[in-house]
C-alpha positions as MATLAB code, in Angstrom:
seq = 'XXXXXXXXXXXXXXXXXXXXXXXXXXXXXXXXXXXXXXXXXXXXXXXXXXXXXXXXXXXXXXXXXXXXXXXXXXXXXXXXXXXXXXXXXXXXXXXXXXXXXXXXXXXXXXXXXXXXXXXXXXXXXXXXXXXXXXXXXXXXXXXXXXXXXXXXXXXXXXXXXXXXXXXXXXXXXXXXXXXXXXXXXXXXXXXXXXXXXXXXXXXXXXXXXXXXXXXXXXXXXXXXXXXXXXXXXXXXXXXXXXXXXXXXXXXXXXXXXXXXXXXXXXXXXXXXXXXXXXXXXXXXXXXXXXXXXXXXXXXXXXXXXXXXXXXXXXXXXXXXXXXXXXXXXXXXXXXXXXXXXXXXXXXXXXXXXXXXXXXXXXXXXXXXXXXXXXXXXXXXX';
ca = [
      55.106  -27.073  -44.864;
      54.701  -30.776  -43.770;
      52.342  -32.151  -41.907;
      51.942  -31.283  -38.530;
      50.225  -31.499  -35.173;
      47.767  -29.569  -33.347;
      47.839  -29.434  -29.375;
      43.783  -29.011  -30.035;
      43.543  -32.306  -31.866;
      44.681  -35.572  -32.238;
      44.956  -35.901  -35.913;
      47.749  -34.595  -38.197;
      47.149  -31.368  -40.003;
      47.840  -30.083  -43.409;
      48.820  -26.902  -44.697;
      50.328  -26.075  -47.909;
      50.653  -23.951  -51.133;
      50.067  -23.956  -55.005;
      50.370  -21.185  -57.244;
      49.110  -19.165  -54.367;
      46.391  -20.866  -53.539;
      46.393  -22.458  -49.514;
      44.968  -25.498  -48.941;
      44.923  -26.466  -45.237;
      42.419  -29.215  -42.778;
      42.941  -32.242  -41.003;
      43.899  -35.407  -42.353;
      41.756  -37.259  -39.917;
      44.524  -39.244  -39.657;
      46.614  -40.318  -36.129;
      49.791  -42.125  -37.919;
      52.304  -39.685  -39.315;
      53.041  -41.840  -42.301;
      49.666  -42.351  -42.874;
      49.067  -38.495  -42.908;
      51.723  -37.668  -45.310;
      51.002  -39.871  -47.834;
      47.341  -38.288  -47.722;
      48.994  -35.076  -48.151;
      50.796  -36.276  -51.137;
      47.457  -37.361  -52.639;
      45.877  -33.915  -51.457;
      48.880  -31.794  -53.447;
      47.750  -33.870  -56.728;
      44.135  -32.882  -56.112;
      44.694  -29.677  -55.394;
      46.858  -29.228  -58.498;
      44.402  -30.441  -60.501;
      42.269  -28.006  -59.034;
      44.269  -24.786  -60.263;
      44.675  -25.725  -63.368;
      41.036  -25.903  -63.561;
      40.429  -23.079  -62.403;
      42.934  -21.349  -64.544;
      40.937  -22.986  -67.391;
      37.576  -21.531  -66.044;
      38.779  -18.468  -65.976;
      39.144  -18.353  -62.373;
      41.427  -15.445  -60.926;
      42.707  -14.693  -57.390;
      40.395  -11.055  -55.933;
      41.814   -9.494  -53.010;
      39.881   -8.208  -49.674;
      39.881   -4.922  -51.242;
      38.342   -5.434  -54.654;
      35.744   -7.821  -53.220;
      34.577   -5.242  -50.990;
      34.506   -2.221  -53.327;
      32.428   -4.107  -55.795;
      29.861   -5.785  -53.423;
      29.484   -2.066  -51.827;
      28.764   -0.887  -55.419;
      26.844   -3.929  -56.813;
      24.701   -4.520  -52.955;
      25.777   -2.775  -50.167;
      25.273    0.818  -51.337;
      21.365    0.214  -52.113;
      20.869   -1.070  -48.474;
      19.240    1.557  -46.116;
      21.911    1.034  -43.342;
      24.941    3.238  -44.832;
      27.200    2.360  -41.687;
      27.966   -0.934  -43.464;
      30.601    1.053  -45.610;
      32.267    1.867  -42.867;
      32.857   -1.921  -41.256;
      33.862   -2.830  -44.793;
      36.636   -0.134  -44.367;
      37.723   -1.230  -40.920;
      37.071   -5.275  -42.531;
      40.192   -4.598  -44.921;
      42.107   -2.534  -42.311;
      42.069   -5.136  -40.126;
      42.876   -8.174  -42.570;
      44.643   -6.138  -45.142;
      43.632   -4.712  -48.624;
      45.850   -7.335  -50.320;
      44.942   -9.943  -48.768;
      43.179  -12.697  -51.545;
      40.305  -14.481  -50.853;
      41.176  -17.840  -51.322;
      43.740  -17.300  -48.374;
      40.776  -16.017  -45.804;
      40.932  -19.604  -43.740;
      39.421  -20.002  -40.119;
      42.829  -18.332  -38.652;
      41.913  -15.494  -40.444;
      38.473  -15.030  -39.503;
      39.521  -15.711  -35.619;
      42.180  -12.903  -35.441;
      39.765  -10.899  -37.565;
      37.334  -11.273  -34.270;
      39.848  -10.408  -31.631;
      40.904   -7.478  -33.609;
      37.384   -6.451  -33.897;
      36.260   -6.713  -30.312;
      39.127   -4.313  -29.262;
      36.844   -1.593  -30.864;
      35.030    0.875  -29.245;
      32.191    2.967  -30.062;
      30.877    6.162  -28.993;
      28.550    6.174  -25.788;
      28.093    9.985  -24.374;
      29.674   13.078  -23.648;
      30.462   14.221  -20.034;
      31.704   17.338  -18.246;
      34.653   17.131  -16.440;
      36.673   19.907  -15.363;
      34.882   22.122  -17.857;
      36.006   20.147  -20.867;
      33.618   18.156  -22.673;
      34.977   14.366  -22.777;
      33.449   11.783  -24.939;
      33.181    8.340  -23.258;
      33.328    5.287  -25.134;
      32.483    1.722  -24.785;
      33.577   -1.477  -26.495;
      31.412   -2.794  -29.270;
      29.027   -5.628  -28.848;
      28.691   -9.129  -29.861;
      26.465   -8.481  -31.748;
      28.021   -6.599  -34.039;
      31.103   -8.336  -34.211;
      28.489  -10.903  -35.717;
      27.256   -8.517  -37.943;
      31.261   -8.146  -39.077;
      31.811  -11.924  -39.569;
      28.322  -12.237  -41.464;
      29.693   -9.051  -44.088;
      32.763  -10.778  -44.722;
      30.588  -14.097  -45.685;
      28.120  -12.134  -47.872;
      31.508  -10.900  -49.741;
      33.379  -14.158  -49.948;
      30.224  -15.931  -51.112;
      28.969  -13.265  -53.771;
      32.763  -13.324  -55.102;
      32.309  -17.116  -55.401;
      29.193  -17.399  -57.119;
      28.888  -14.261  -58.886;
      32.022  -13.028  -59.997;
      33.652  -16.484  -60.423;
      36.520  -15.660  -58.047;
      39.101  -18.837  -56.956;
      37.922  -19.655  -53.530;
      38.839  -23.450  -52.386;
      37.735  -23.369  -48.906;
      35.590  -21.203  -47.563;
      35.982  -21.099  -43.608;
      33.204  -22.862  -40.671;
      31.292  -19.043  -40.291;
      29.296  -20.539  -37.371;
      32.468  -21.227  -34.919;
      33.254  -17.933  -34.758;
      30.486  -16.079  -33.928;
      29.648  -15.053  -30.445;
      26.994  -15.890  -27.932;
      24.832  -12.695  -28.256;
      22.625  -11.972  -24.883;
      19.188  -11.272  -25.502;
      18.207   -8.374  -24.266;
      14.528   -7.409  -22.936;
      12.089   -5.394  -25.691;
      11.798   -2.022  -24.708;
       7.957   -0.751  -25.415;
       7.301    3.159  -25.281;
       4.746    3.333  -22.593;
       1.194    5.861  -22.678;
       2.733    8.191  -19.991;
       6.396    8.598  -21.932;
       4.613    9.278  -25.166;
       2.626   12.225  -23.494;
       5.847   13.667  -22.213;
       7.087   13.534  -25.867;
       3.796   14.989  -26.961;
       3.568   17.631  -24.621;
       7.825   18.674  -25.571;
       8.274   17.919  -29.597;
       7.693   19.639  -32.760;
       4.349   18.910  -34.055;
       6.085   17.259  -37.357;
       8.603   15.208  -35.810;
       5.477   14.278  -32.873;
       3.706   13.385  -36.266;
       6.336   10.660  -37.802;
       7.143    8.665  -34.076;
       3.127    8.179  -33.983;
       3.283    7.001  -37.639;
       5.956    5.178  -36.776;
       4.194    3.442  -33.881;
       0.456    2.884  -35.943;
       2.026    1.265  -38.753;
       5.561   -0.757  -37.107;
       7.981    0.420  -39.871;
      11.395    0.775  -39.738;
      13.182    3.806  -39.797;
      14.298    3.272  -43.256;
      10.796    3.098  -44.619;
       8.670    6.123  -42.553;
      10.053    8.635  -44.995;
       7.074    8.016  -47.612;
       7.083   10.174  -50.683;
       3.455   10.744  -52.397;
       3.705    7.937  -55.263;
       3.878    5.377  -52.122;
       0.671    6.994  -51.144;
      -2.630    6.088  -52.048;
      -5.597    7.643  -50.540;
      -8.566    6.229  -52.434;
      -7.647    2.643  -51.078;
      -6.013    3.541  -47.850;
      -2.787    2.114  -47.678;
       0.949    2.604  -48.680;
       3.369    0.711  -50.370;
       6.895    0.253  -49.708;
       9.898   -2.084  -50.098;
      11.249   -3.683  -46.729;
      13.989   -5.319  -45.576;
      15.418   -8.012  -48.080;
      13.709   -5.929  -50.935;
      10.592   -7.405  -50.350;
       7.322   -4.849  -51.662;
       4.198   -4.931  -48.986;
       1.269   -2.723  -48.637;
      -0.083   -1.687  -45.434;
      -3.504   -0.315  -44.454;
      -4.051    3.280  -42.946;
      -5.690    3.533  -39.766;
      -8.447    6.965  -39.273;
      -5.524    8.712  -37.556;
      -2.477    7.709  -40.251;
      -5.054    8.555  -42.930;
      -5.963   12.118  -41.407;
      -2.097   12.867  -40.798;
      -0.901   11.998  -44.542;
      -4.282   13.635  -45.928;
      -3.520   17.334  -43.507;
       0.198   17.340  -45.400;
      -0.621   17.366  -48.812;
       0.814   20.677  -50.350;
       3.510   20.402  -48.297;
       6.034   19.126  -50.598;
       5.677   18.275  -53.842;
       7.721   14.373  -53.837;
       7.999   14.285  -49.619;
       5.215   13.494  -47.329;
       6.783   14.115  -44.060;
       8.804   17.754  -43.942;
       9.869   20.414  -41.087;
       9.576   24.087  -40.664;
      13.658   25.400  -41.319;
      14.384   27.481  -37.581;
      16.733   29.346  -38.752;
      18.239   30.463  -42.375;
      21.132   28.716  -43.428;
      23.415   29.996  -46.309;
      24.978   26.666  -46.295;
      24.410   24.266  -43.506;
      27.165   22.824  -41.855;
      26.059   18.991  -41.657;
      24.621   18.895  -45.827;
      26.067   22.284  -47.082;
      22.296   22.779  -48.388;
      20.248   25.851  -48.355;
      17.860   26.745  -45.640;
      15.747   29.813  -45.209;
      14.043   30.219  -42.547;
      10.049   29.251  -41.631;
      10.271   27.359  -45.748;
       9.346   23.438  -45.496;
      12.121   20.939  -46.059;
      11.890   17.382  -46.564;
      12.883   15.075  -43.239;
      15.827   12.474  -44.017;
      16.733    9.438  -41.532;
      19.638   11.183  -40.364;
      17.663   14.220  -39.492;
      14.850   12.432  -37.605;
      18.233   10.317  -35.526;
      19.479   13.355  -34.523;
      16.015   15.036  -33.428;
      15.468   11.857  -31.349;
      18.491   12.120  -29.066;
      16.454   14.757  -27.401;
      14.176   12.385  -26.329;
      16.551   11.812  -23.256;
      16.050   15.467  -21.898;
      12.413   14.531  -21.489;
      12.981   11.588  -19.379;
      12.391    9.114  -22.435;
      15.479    6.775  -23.080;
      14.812    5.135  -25.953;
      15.832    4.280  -29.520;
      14.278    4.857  -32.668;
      13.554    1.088  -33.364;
      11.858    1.074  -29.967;
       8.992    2.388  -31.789;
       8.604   -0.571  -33.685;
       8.710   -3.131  -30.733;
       5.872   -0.871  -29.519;
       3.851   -1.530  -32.496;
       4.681   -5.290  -31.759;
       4.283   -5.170  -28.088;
       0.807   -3.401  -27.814;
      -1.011   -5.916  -31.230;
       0.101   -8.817  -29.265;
      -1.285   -8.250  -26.347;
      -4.759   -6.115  -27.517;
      -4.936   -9.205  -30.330;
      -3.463  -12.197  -28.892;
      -2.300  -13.120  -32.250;
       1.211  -13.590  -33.295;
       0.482  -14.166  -36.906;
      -1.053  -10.478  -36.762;
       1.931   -9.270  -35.314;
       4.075  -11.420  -38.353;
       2.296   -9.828  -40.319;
       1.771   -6.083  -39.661;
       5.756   -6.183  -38.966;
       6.726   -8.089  -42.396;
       8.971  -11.186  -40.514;
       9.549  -13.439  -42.847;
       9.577  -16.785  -40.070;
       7.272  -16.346  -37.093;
       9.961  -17.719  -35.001;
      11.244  -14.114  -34.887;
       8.135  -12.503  -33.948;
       7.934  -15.146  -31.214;
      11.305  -14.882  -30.127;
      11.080  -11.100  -29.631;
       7.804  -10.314  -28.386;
       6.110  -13.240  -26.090;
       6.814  -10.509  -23.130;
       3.349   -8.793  -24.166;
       1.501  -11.424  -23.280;
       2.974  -10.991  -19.041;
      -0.293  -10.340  -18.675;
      -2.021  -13.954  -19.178;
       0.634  -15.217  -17.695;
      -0.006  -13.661  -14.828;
      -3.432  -14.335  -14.746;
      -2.632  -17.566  -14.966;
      -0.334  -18.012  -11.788;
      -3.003  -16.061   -9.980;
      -5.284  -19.273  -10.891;
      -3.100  -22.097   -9.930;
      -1.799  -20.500   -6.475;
      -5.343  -19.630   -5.162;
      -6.599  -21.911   -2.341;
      -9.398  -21.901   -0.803;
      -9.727  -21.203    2.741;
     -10.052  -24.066    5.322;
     -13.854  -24.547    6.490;
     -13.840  -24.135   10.495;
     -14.401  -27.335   12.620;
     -17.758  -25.410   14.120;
     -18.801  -25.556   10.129;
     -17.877  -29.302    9.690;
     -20.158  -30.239   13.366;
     -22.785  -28.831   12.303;
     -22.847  -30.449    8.521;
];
């Protein structure tokens, strides 16, 4: 197509074709002469452009192939397994033939509309003795988490795989304003209520949980990560990144009591009943035998935590670790630390609230006044 105009701007836009390959912007331009003959002189460029990347080797990938091979290469070492699943609904939604190099900023934007019209399950509810699953629209913040998959592909594709990408589109503009939301810490009388309800091995990993700040993906330890004669473990974080961290008395004494246990898994539960084959893993179970504890396992144990009067998520646990150094230590590079954030702007950003406390003390010191002295006091001075 020619050039044409926007209604958004007041330059003349480009948009055009070669071998397959799009090649769209603005010409920056206001005169429509002007912006054709800069079109012209684009089309040579951008000719020049295929060829070379026909010489390079270059090939169009479509949305499909991309994601199948970052999954396999990336995405299926990654603790959080639900990305699969928005890679599958990322090609439903764009296409599984769609190619790469045609993924402009159009794309991306109807890519986001499409993907806030998604819902998500929230609870189930009785009504009229039928159990009825309610469900609630997804959140900004995982839209976000949609656009910045669909990046990761596009730019592994580009620079690993030496896939023809020409343009890659202005991520930033389409993300959406995300509302921070307040940390919630596990208060001293919600973790006796757990205490007083739970299994003693599940009551054993949340208070690991909370002593050391890990996430979910990293409590369940196998022996080799222990080591008792220094007093620490050793895992790899977020980003792949290895740290050790020190044992308290009480995470010390709670690895030391489970040794026997299993043979490879530190943290394990006592099978209730015997299963022939068990309906969520088709494994094995007999009943009162030992049997490792997985992250699903320990998610699904924790959505009891409602019926004792605790609403709360998993990672909660972790902002309580945050929450309660801060404010016993007063030291956010402590708190950097023990949680493994790579910039301290994110410890800062996310738990500041612990320190309510001097700030309160604070405004208790700049709105005291003293009381007036009487007139009988100021005679007699």
């Amino acid at each position: 197509m020619s050039v044409y105009r926007n209604p958004r701007s007041p330059f003349w836009q480009y948009d055009f074709e070669i071998e397959h390959y799009r090649f769209y912007g603005s010409t920056k331009l206001r005169d429509e002469h002007q912006a054709k003959a800069f079109e012209d002189a684009r089309k040579i460029e951008a000719r020049a452009l295929v060829e070379r990347l026909k010489a390079e080797g270059s090939a169009p990938l479509t949305l499909k192939a991309a994601c199948d091979r970052w999954w396999t290469e990336h995405g299926s070492t990654l603790a959080d397994q639900r990305i699969r699943s928005v890679l599958d609904r990322l090609v439903e939604i764009m296409g599984a033939r769609t190619y790469l190099h045609t993924i402009n900023d159009d794309a991306v934007s109807r890519m986001v509309a499409e993907r806030r019209k998604d819902t998500r399950r929230d609870r189930t509810v009785v009504e009229n003795d039928r159990k009825v699953i309610l469900r609630r629209p997804i959140t900004p913040r995982t839209v976000n988490r949609t656009i910045d998959l669909l990046r990761q592909v596009m730019y592994r594709a580009a620079d690993n795989w030496n896939a023809a990408i020409v343009k890659m589109p202005k991520w930033r503009k389409h993300r959406l304003k995300q509302v921070k939301r307040h940390i919630r810490e596990i208060s001293a009388a919600e973790e006796a209520k757990l205490d007083a309800a739970e299994d003693r091995d599940y009551a054993d990993v949340r208070r690991f949980a909370i002593i050391t700040g890990l996430r979910k993906g990293n409590l369940f330890l196998t022996w080799p990560q222990v080591d008792f004669e220094l007093a620490v473990i050793r895992v790899i974080t977020k980003g792949g990144q290895p740290r050790v961290i020190p044992l308290t008395r009480e995470a010390y004494q709670m690895l030391w009591r489970r040794r026997g246990d299993h043979p490879v898994h530190v943290f394990t539960f006592v099978a209730k009943r015997t299963w022939k084959k068990h309906p969520k893993n088709s494994e094995e179970r007999i009943k009162g035998q030992r049997y490792p504890m997985t992250y699903y396992g320990f998610t699904t144990y924790c959505r009891k935590w409602k019926k004792h009067g605790v609403t709360a998520r998993i990672h909660d646990l972790r902002h309580t670790t945050g929450m309660r150094t801060l404010r016993r230590t007063r030291n956010l590079k402590v708190v950097q630390t023990l949680l493994g954030h790579t910039d301290i702007k994110t410890t800062a950003t996310f738990y500041t609230d612990a320190l309510v406390e001097d700030l309160r003390e604070a405004m208790e010191e700049t709105s005291y006044r003293k009381p007036a002295r009487k007139k009988t006091d100021q005679l007699i001075k």
